[in-house]
PDB file of N, CA and C in Angstrom:
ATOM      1  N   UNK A   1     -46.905  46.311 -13.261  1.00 59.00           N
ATOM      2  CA  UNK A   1     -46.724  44.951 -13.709  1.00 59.00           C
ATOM      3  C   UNK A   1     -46.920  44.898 -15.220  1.00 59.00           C
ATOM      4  N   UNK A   2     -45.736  44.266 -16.078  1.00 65.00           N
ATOM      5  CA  UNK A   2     -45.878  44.535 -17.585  1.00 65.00           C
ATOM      6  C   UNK A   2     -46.410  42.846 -17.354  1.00 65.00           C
ATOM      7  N   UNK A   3     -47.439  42.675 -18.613  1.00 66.00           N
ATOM      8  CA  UNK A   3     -47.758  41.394 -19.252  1.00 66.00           C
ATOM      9  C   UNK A   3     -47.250  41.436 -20.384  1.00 66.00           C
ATOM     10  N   UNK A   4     -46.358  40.589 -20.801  1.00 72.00           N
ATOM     11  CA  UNK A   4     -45.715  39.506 -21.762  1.00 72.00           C
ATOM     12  C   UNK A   4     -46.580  38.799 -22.935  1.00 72.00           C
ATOM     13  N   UNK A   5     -47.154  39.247 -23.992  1.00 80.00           N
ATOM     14  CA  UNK A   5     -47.305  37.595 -24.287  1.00 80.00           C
ATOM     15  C   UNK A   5     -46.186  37.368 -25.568  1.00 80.00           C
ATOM     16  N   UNK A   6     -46.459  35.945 -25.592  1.00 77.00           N
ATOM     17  CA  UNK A   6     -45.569  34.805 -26.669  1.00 77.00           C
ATOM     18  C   UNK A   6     -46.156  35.473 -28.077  1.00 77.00           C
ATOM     19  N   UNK A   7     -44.718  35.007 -28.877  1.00 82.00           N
ATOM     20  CA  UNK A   7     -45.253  35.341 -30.459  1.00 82.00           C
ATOM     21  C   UNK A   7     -45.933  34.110 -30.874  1.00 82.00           C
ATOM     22  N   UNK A   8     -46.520  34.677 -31.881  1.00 81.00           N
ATOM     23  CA  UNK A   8     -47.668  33.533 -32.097  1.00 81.00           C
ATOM     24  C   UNK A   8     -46.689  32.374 -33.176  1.00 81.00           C
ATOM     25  N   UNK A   9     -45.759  32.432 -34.166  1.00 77.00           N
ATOM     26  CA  UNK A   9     -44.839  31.620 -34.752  1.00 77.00           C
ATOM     27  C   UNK A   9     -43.686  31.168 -33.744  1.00 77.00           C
ATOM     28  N   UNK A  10     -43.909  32.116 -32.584  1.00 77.00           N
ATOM     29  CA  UNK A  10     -42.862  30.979 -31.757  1.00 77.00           C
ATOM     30  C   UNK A  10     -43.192  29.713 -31.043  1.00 77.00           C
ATOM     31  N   UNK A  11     -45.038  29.931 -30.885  1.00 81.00           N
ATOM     32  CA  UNK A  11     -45.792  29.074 -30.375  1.00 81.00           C
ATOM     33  C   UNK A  11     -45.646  27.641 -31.349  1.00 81.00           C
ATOM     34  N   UNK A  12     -46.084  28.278 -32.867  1.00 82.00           N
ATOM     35  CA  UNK A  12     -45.735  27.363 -33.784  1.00 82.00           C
ATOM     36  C   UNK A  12     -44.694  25.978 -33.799  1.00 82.00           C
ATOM     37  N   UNK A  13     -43.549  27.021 -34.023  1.00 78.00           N
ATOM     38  CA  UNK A  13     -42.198  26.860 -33.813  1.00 78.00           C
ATOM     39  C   UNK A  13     -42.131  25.147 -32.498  1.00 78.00           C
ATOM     40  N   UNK A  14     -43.043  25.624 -31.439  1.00 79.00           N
ATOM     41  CA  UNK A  14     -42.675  24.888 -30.355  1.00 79.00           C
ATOM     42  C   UNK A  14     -43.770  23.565 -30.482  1.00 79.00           C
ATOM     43  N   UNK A  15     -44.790  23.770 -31.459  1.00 82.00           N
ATOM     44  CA  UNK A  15     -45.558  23.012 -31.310  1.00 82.00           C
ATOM     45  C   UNK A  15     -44.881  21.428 -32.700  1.00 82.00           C
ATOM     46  N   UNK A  16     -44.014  21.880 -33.248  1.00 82.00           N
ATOM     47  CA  UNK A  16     -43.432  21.290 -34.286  1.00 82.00           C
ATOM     48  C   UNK A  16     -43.012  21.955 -35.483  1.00 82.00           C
ATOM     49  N   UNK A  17     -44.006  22.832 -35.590  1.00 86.00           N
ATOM     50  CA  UNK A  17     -43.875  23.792 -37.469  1.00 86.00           C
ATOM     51  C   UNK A  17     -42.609  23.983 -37.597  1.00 86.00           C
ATOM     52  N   UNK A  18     -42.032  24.088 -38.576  1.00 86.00           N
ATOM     53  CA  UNK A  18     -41.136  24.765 -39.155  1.00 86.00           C
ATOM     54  C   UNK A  18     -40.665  25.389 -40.558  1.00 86.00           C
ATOM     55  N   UNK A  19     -39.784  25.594 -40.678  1.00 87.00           N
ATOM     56  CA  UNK A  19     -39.722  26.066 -42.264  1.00 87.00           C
ATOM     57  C   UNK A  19     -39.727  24.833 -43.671  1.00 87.00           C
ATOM     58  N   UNK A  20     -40.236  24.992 -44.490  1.00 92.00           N
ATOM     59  CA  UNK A  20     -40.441  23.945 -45.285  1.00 92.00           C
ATOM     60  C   UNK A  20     -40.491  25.073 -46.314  1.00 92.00           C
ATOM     61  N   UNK A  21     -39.545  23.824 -47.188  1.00 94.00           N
ATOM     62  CA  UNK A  21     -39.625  24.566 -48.843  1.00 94.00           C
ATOM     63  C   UNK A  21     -39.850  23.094 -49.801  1.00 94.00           C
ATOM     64  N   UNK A  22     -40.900  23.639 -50.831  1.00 95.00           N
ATOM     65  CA  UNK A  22     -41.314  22.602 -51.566  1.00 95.00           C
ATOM     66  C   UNK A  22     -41.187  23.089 -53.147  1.00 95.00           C
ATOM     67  N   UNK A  23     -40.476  22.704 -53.904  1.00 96.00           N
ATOM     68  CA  UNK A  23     -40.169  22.486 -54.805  1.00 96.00           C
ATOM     69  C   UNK A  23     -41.245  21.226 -56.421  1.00 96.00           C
ATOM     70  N   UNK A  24     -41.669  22.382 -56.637  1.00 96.00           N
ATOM     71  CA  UNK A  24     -42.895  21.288 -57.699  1.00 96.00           C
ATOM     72  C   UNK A  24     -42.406  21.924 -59.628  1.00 96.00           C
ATOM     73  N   UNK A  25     -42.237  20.754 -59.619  1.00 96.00           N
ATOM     74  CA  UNK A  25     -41.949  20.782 -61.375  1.00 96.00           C
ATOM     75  C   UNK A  25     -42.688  20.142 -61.757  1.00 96.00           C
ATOM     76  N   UNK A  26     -43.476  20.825 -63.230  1.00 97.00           N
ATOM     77  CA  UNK A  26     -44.611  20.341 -63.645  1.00 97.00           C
ATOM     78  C   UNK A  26     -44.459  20.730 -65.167  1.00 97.00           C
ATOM     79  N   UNK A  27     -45.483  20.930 -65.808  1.00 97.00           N
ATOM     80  CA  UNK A  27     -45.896  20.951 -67.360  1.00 97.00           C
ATOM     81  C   UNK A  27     -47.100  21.726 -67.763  1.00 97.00           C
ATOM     82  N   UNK A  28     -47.113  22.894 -68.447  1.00 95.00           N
ATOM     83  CA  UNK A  28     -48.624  23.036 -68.932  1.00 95.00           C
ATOM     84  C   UNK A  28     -48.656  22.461 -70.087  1.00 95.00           C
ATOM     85  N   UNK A  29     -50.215  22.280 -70.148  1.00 93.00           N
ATOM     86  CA  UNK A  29     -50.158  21.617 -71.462  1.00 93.00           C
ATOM     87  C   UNK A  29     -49.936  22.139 -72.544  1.00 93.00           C
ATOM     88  N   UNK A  30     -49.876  23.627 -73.038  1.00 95.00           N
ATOM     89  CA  UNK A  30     -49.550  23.965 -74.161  1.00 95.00           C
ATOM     90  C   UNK A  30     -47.873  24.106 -74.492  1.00 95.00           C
ATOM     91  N   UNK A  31     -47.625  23.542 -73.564  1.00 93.00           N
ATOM     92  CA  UNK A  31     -45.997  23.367 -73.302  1.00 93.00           C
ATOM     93  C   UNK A  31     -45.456  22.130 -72.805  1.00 93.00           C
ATOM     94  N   UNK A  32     -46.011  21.021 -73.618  1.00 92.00           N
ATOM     95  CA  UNK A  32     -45.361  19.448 -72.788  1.00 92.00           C
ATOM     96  C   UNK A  32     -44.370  19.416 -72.450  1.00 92.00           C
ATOM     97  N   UNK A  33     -43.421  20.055 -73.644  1.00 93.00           N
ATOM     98  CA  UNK A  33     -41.821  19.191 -73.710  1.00 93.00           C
ATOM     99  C   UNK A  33     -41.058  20.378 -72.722  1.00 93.00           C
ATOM    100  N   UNK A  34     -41.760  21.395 -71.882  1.00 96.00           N
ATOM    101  CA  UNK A  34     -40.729  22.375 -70.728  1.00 96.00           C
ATOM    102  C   UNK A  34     -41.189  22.300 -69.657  1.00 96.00           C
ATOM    103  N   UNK A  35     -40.484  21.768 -68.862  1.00 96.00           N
ATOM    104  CA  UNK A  35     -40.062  21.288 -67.605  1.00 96.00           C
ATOM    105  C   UNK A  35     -40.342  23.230 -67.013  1.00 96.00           C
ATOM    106  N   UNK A  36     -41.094  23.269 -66.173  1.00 96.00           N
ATOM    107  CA  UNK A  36     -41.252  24.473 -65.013  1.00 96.00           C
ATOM    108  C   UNK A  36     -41.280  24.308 -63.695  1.00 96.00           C
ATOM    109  N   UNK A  37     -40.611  25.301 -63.265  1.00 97.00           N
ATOM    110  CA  UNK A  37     -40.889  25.147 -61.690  1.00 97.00           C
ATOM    111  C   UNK A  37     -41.290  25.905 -60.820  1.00 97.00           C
ATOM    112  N   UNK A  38     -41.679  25.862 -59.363  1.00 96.00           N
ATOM    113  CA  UNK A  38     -42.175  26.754 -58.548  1.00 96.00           C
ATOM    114  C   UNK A  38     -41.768  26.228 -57.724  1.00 96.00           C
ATOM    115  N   UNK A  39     -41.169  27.186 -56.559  1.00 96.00           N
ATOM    116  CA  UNK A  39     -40.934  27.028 -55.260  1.00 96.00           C
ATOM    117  C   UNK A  39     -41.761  28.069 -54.354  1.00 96.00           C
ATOM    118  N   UNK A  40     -41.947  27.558 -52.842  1.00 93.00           N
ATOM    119  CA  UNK A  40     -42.305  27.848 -52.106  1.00 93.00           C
ATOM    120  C   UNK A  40     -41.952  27.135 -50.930  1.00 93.00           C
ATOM    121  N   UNK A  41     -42.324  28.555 -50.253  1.00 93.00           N
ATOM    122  CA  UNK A  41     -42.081  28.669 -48.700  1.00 93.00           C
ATOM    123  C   UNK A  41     -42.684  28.849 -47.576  1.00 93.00           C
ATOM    124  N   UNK A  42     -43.032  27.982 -46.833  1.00 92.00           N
ATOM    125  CA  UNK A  42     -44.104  28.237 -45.793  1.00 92.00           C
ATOM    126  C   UNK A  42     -43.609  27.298 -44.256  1.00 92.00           C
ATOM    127  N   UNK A  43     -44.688  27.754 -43.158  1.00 90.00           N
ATOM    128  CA  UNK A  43     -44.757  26.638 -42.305  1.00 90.00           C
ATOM    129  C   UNK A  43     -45.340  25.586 -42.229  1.00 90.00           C
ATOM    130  N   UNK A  44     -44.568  24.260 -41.935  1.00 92.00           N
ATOM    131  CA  UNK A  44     -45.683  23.033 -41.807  1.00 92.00           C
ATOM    132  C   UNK A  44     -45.466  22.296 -40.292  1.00 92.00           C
ATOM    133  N   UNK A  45     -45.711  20.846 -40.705  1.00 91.00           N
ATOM    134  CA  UNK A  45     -45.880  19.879 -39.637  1.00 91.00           C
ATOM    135  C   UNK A  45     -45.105  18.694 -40.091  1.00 91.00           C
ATOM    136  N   UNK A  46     -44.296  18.625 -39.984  1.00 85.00           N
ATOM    137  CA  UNK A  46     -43.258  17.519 -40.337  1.00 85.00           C
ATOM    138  C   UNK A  46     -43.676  16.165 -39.279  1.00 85.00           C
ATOM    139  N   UNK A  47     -43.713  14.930 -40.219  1.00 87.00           N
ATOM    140  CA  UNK A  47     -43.402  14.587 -41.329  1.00 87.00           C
ATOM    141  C   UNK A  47     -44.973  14.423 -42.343  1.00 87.00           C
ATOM    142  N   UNK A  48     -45.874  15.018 -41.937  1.00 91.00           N
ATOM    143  CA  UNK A  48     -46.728  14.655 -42.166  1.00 91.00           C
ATOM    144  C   UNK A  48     -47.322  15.986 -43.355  1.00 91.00           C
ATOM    145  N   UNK A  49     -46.789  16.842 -43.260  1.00 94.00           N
ATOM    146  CA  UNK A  49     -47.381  17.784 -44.294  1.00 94.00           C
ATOM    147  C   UNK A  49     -48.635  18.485 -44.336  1.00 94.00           C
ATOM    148  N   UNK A  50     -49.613  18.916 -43.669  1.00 95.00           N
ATOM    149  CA  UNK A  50     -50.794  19.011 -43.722  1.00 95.00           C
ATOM    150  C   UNK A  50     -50.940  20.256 -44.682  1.00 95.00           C
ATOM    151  N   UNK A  51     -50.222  21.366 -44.575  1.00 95.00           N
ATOM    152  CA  UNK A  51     -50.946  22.490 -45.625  1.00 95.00           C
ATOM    153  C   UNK A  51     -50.425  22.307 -46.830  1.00 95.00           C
ATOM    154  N   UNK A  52     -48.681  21.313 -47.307  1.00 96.00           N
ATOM    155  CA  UNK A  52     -48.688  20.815 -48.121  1.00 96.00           C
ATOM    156  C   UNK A  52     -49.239  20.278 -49.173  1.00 96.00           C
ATOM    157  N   UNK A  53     -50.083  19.234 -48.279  1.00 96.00           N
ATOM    158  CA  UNK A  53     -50.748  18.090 -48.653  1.00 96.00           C
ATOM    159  C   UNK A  53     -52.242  19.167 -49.454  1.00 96.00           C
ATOM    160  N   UNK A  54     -52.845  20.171 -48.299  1.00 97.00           N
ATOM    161  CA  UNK A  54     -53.470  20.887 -49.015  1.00 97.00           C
ATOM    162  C   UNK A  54     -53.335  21.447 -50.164  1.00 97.00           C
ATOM    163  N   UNK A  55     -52.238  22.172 -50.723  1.00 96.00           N
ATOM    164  CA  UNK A  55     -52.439  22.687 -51.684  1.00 96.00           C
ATOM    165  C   UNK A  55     -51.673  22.101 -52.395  1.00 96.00           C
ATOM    166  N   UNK A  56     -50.953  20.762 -52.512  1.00 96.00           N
ATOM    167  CA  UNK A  56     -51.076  20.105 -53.838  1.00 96.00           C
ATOM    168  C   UNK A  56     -52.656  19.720 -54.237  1.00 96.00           C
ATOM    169  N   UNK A  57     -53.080  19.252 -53.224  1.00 97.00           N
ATOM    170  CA  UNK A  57     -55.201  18.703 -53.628  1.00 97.00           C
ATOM    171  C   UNK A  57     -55.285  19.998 -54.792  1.00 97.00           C
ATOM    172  N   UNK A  58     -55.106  21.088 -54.009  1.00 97.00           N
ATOM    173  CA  UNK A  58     -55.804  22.391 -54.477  1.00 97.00           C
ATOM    174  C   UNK A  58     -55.213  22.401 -55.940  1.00 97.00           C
ATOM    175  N   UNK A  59     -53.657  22.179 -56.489  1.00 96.00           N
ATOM    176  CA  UNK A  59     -53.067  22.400 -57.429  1.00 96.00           C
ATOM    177  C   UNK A  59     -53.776  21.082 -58.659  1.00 96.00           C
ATOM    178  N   UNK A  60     -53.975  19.962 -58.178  1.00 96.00           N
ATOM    179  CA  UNK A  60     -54.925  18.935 -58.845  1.00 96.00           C
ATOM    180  C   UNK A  60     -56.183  19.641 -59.178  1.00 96.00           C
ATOM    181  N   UNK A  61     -56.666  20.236 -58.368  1.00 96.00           N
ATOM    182  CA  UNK A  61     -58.233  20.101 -58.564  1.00 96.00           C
ATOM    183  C   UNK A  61     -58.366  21.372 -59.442  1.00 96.00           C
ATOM    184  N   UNK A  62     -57.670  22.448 -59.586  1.00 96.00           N
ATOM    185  CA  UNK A  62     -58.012  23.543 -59.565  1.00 96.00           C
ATOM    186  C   UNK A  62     -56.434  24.060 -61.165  1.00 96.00           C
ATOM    187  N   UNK A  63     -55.833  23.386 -60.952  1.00 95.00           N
ATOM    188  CA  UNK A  63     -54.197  24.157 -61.990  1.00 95.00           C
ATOM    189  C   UNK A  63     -54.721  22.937 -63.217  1.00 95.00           C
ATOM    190  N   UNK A  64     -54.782  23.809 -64.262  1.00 94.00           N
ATOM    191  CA  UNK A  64     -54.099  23.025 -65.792  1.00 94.00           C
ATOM    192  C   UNK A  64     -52.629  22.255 -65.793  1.00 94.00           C
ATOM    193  N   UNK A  65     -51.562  22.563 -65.209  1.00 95.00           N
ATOM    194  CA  UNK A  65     -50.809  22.354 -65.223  1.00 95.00           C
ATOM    195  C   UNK A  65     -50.460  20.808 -64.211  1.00 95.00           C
ATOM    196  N   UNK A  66     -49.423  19.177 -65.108  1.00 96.00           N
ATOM    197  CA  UNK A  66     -49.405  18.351 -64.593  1.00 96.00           C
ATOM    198  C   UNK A  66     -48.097  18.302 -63.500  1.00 96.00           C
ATOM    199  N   UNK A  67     -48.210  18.137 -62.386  1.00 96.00           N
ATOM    200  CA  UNK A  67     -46.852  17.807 -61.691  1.00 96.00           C
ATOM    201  C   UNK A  67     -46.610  16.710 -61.974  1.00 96.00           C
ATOM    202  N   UNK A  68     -45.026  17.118 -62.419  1.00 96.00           N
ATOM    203  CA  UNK A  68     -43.959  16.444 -62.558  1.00 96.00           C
ATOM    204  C   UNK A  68     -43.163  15.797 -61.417  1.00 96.00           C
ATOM    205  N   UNK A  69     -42.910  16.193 -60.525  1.00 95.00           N
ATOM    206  CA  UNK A  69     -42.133  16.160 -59.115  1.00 95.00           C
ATOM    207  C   UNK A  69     -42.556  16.918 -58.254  1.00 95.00           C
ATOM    208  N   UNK A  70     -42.383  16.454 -56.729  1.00 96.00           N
ATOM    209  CA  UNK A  70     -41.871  17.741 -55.714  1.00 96.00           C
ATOM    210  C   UNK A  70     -41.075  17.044 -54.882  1.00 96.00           C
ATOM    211  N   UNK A  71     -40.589  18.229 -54.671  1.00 95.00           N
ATOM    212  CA  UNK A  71     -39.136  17.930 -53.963  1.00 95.00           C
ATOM    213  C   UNK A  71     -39.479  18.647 -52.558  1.00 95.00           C
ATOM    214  N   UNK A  72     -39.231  18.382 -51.150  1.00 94.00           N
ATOM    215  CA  UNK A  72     -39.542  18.968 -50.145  1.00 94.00           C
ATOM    216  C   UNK A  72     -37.961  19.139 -49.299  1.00 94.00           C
ATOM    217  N   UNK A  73     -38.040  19.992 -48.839  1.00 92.00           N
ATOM    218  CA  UNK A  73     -36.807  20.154 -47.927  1.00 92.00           C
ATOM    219  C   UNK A  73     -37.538  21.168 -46.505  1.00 92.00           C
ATOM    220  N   UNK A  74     -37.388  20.003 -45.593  1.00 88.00           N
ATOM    221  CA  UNK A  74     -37.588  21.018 -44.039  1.00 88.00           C
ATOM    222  C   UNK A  74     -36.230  21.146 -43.209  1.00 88.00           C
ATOM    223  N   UNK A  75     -36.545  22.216 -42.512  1.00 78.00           N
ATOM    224  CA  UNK A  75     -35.488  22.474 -41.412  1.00 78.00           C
ATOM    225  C   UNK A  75     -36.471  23.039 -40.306  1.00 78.00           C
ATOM    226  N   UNK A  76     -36.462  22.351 -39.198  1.00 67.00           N
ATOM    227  CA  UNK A  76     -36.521  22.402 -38.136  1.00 67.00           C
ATOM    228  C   UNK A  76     -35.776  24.036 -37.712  1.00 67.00           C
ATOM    229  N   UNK A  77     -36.895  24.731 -37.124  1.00 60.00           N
ATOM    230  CA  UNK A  77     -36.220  26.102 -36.817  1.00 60.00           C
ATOM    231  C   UNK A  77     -35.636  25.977 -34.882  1.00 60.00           C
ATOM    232  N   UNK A  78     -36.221  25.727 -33.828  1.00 60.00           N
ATOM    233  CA  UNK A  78     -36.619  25.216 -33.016  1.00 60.00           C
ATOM    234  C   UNK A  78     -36.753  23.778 -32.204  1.00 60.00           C
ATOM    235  N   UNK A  79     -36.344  23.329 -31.600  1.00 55.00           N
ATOM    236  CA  UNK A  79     -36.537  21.908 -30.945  1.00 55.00           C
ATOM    237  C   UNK A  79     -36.335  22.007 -29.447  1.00 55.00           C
ATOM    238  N   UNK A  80     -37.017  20.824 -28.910  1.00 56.00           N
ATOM    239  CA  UNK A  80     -37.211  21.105 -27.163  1.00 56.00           C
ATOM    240  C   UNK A  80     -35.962  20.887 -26.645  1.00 56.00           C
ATOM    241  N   UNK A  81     -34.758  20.316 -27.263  1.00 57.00           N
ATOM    242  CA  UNK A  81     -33.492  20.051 -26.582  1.00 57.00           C
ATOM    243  C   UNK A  81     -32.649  21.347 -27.225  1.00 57.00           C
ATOM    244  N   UNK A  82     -32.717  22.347 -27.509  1.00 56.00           N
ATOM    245  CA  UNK A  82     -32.352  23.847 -27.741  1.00 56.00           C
ATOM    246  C   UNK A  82     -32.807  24.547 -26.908  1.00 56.00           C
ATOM    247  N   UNK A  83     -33.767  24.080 -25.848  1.00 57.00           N
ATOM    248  CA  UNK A  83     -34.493  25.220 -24.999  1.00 57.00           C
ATOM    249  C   UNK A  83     -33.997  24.633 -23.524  1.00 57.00           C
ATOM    250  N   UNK A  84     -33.266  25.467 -22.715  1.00 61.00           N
ATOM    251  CA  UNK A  84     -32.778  25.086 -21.526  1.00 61.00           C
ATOM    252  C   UNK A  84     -33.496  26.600 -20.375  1.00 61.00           C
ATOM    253  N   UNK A  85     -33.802  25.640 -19.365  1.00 60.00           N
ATOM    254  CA  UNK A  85     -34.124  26.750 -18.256  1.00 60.00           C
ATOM    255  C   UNK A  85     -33.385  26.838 -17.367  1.00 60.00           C
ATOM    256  N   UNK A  86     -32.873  28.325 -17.520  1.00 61.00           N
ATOM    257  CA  UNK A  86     -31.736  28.658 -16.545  1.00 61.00           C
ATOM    258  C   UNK A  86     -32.430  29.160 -14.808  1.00 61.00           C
ATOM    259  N   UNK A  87     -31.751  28.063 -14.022  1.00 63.00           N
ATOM    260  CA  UNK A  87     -32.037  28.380 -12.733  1.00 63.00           C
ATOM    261  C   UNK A  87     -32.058  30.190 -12.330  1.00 63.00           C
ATOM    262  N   UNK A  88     -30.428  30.229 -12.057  1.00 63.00           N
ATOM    263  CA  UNK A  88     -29.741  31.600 -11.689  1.00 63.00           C
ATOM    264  C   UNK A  88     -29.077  32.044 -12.924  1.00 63.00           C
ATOM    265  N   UNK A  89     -28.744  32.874 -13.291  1.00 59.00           N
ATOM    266  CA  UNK A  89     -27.927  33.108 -14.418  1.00 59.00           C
ATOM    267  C   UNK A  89     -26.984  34.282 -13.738  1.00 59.00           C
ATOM    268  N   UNK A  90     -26.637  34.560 -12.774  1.00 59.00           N
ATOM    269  CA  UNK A  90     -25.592  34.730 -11.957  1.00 59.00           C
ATOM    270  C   UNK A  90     -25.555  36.674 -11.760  1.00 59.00           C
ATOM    271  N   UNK A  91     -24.624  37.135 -11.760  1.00 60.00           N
ATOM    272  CA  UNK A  91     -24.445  38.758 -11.742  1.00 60.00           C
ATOM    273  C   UNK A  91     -23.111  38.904 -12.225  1.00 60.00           C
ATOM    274  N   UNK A  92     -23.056  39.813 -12.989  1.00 57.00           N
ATOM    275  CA  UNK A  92     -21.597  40.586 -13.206  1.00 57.00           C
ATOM    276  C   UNK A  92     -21.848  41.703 -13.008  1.00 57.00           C
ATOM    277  N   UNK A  93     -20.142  42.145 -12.317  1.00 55.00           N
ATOM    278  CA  UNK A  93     -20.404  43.041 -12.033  1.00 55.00           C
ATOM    279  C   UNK A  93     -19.369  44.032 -12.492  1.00 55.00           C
TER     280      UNK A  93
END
Protein backbone atom coordinates (compact mmCIF):
# COMPACT_ATOMS: atom_id res chain seq x y z
CA UNK A 1 0.00 0.00 0.00
CA UNK A 2 1.76 3.35 -1.27
CA UNK A 3 0.69 6.57 0.89
CA UNK A 4 0.25 9.71 -1.11
CA UNK A 5 0.58 12.88 0.44
CA UNK A 6 -0.58 16.45 -1.09
CA UNK A 7 1.99 19.16 -1.99
CA UNK A 8 2.06 21.56 0.46
CA UNK A 9 1.51 24.83 -2.32
CA UNK A 10 -1.18 22.81 -3.74
CA UNK A 11 -2.84 22.86 -0.37
CA UNK A 12 -2.19 26.61 -0.58
CA UNK A 13 -3.33 26.93 -3.95
CA UNK A 14 -6.79 25.35 -2.69
CA UNK A 15 -7.07 27.25 0.32
CA UNK A 16 -7.14 30.66 -1.85
CA UNK A 17 -3.22 31.70 -2.27
CA UNK A 18 -2.07 32.46 -5.33
CA UNK A 19 0.46 34.16 -7.35
CA UNK A 20 0.73 37.85 -6.68
CA UNK A 21 3.12 40.32 -8.05
CA UNK A 22 3.55 43.68 -6.42
CA UNK A 23 5.11 46.34 -7.95
CA UNK A 24 6.46 49.38 -5.46
CA UNK A 25 8.01 52.62 -6.79
CA UNK A 26 9.58 54.70 -4.41
CA UNK A 27 12.51 57.31 -3.75
CA UNK A 28 15.65 57.32 -1.66
CA UNK A 29 16.36 60.20 -0.25
CA UNK A 30 19.64 60.95 -1.60
CA UNK A 31 17.90 60.61 -4.86
CA UNK A 32 14.40 62.55 -4.73
CA UNK A 33 13.97 63.44 -8.27
CA UNK A 34 14.47 59.14 -9.49
CA UNK A 35 11.65 57.29 -9.54
CA UNK A 36 12.87 53.31 -8.58
CA UNK A 37 11.37 50.25 -8.62
CA UNK A 38 11.07 46.77 -7.22
CA UNK A 39 9.09 43.98 -8.05
CA UNK A 40 8.18 40.97 -6.43
CA UNK A 41 6.77 37.75 -6.34
CA UNK A 42 5.17 35.69 -3.91
CA UNK A 43 2.03 33.86 -2.54
CA UNK A 44 -0.88 35.63 -0.94
CA UNK A 45 -4.57 35.79 0.08
CA UNK A 46 -6.57 37.76 -2.16
CA UNK A 47 -8.25 40.31 -1.65
CA UNK A 48 -6.98 40.95 1.48
CA UNK A 49 -3.15 40.77 1.29
CA UNK A 50 -1.79 39.58 4.49
CA UNK A 51 2.08 39.02 3.78
CA UNK A 52 1.74 42.01 1.54
CA UNK A 53 0.37 44.08 3.95
CA UNK A 54 3.36 42.70 6.08
CA UNK A 55 6.10 43.75 4.41
CA UNK A 56 5.05 47.02 3.24
CA UNK A 57 4.73 47.70 7.53
CA UNK A 58 8.24 46.17 7.37
CA UNK A 59 9.38 48.51 4.31
CA UNK A 60 7.91 51.73 6.53
CA UNK A 61 9.38 50.81 9.60
CA UNK A 62 12.60 49.55 8.66
CA UNK A 63 13.67 51.11 4.51
CA UNK A 64 14.99 54.83 4.10
CA UNK A 65 13.42 54.77 1.08
CA UNK A 66 9.62 56.67 0.49
CA UNK A 67 6.94 54.67 -1.53
CA UNK A 68 5.76 56.17 -4.23
CA UNK A 69 3.12 53.59 -5.51
CA UNK A 70 2.31 49.92 -5.59
CA UNK A 71 0.83 48.40 -8.06
CA UNK A 72 -0.50 44.72 -7.34
CA UNK A 73 -1.47 42.23 -9.92
CA UNK A 74 -2.91 38.61 -8.79
CA UNK A 75 -3.76 35.63 -10.75
CA UNK A 76 -5.51 33.05 -9.29
CA UNK A 77 -3.46 29.78 -10.05
CA UNK A 78 -6.30 27.27 -9.01
CA UNK A 79 -10.11 27.60 -8.24
CA UNK A 80 -12.81 25.06 -6.95
CA UNK A 81 -14.78 25.22 -10.32
CA UNK A 82 -11.38 23.86 -12.24
CA UNK A 83 -11.45 20.85 -10.02
CA UNK A 84 -13.96 18.15 -11.22
CA UNK A 85 -14.29 14.54 -9.76
CA UNK A 86 -14.32 12.02 -12.19
CA UNK A 87 -16.70 9.14 -11.35
CA UNK A 88 -15.30 6.37 -14.00
CA UNK A 89 -12.92 7.64 -16.40
CA UNK A 90 -13.60 4.70 -18.63
CA UNK A 91 -10.83 2.10 -20.42
CA UNK A 92 -9.17 2.17 -23.71
CA UNK A 93 -8.20 -0.24 -25.14
Amino acid sequence: MTIRTVDASFCRMIEGYSLTSAEVLYRMPDHPTLLQTFLWQFEDLAPDYPRLKRFLDHWEREIEAMIHSVRVMHQGLIAPREIRLVKDGGQLH
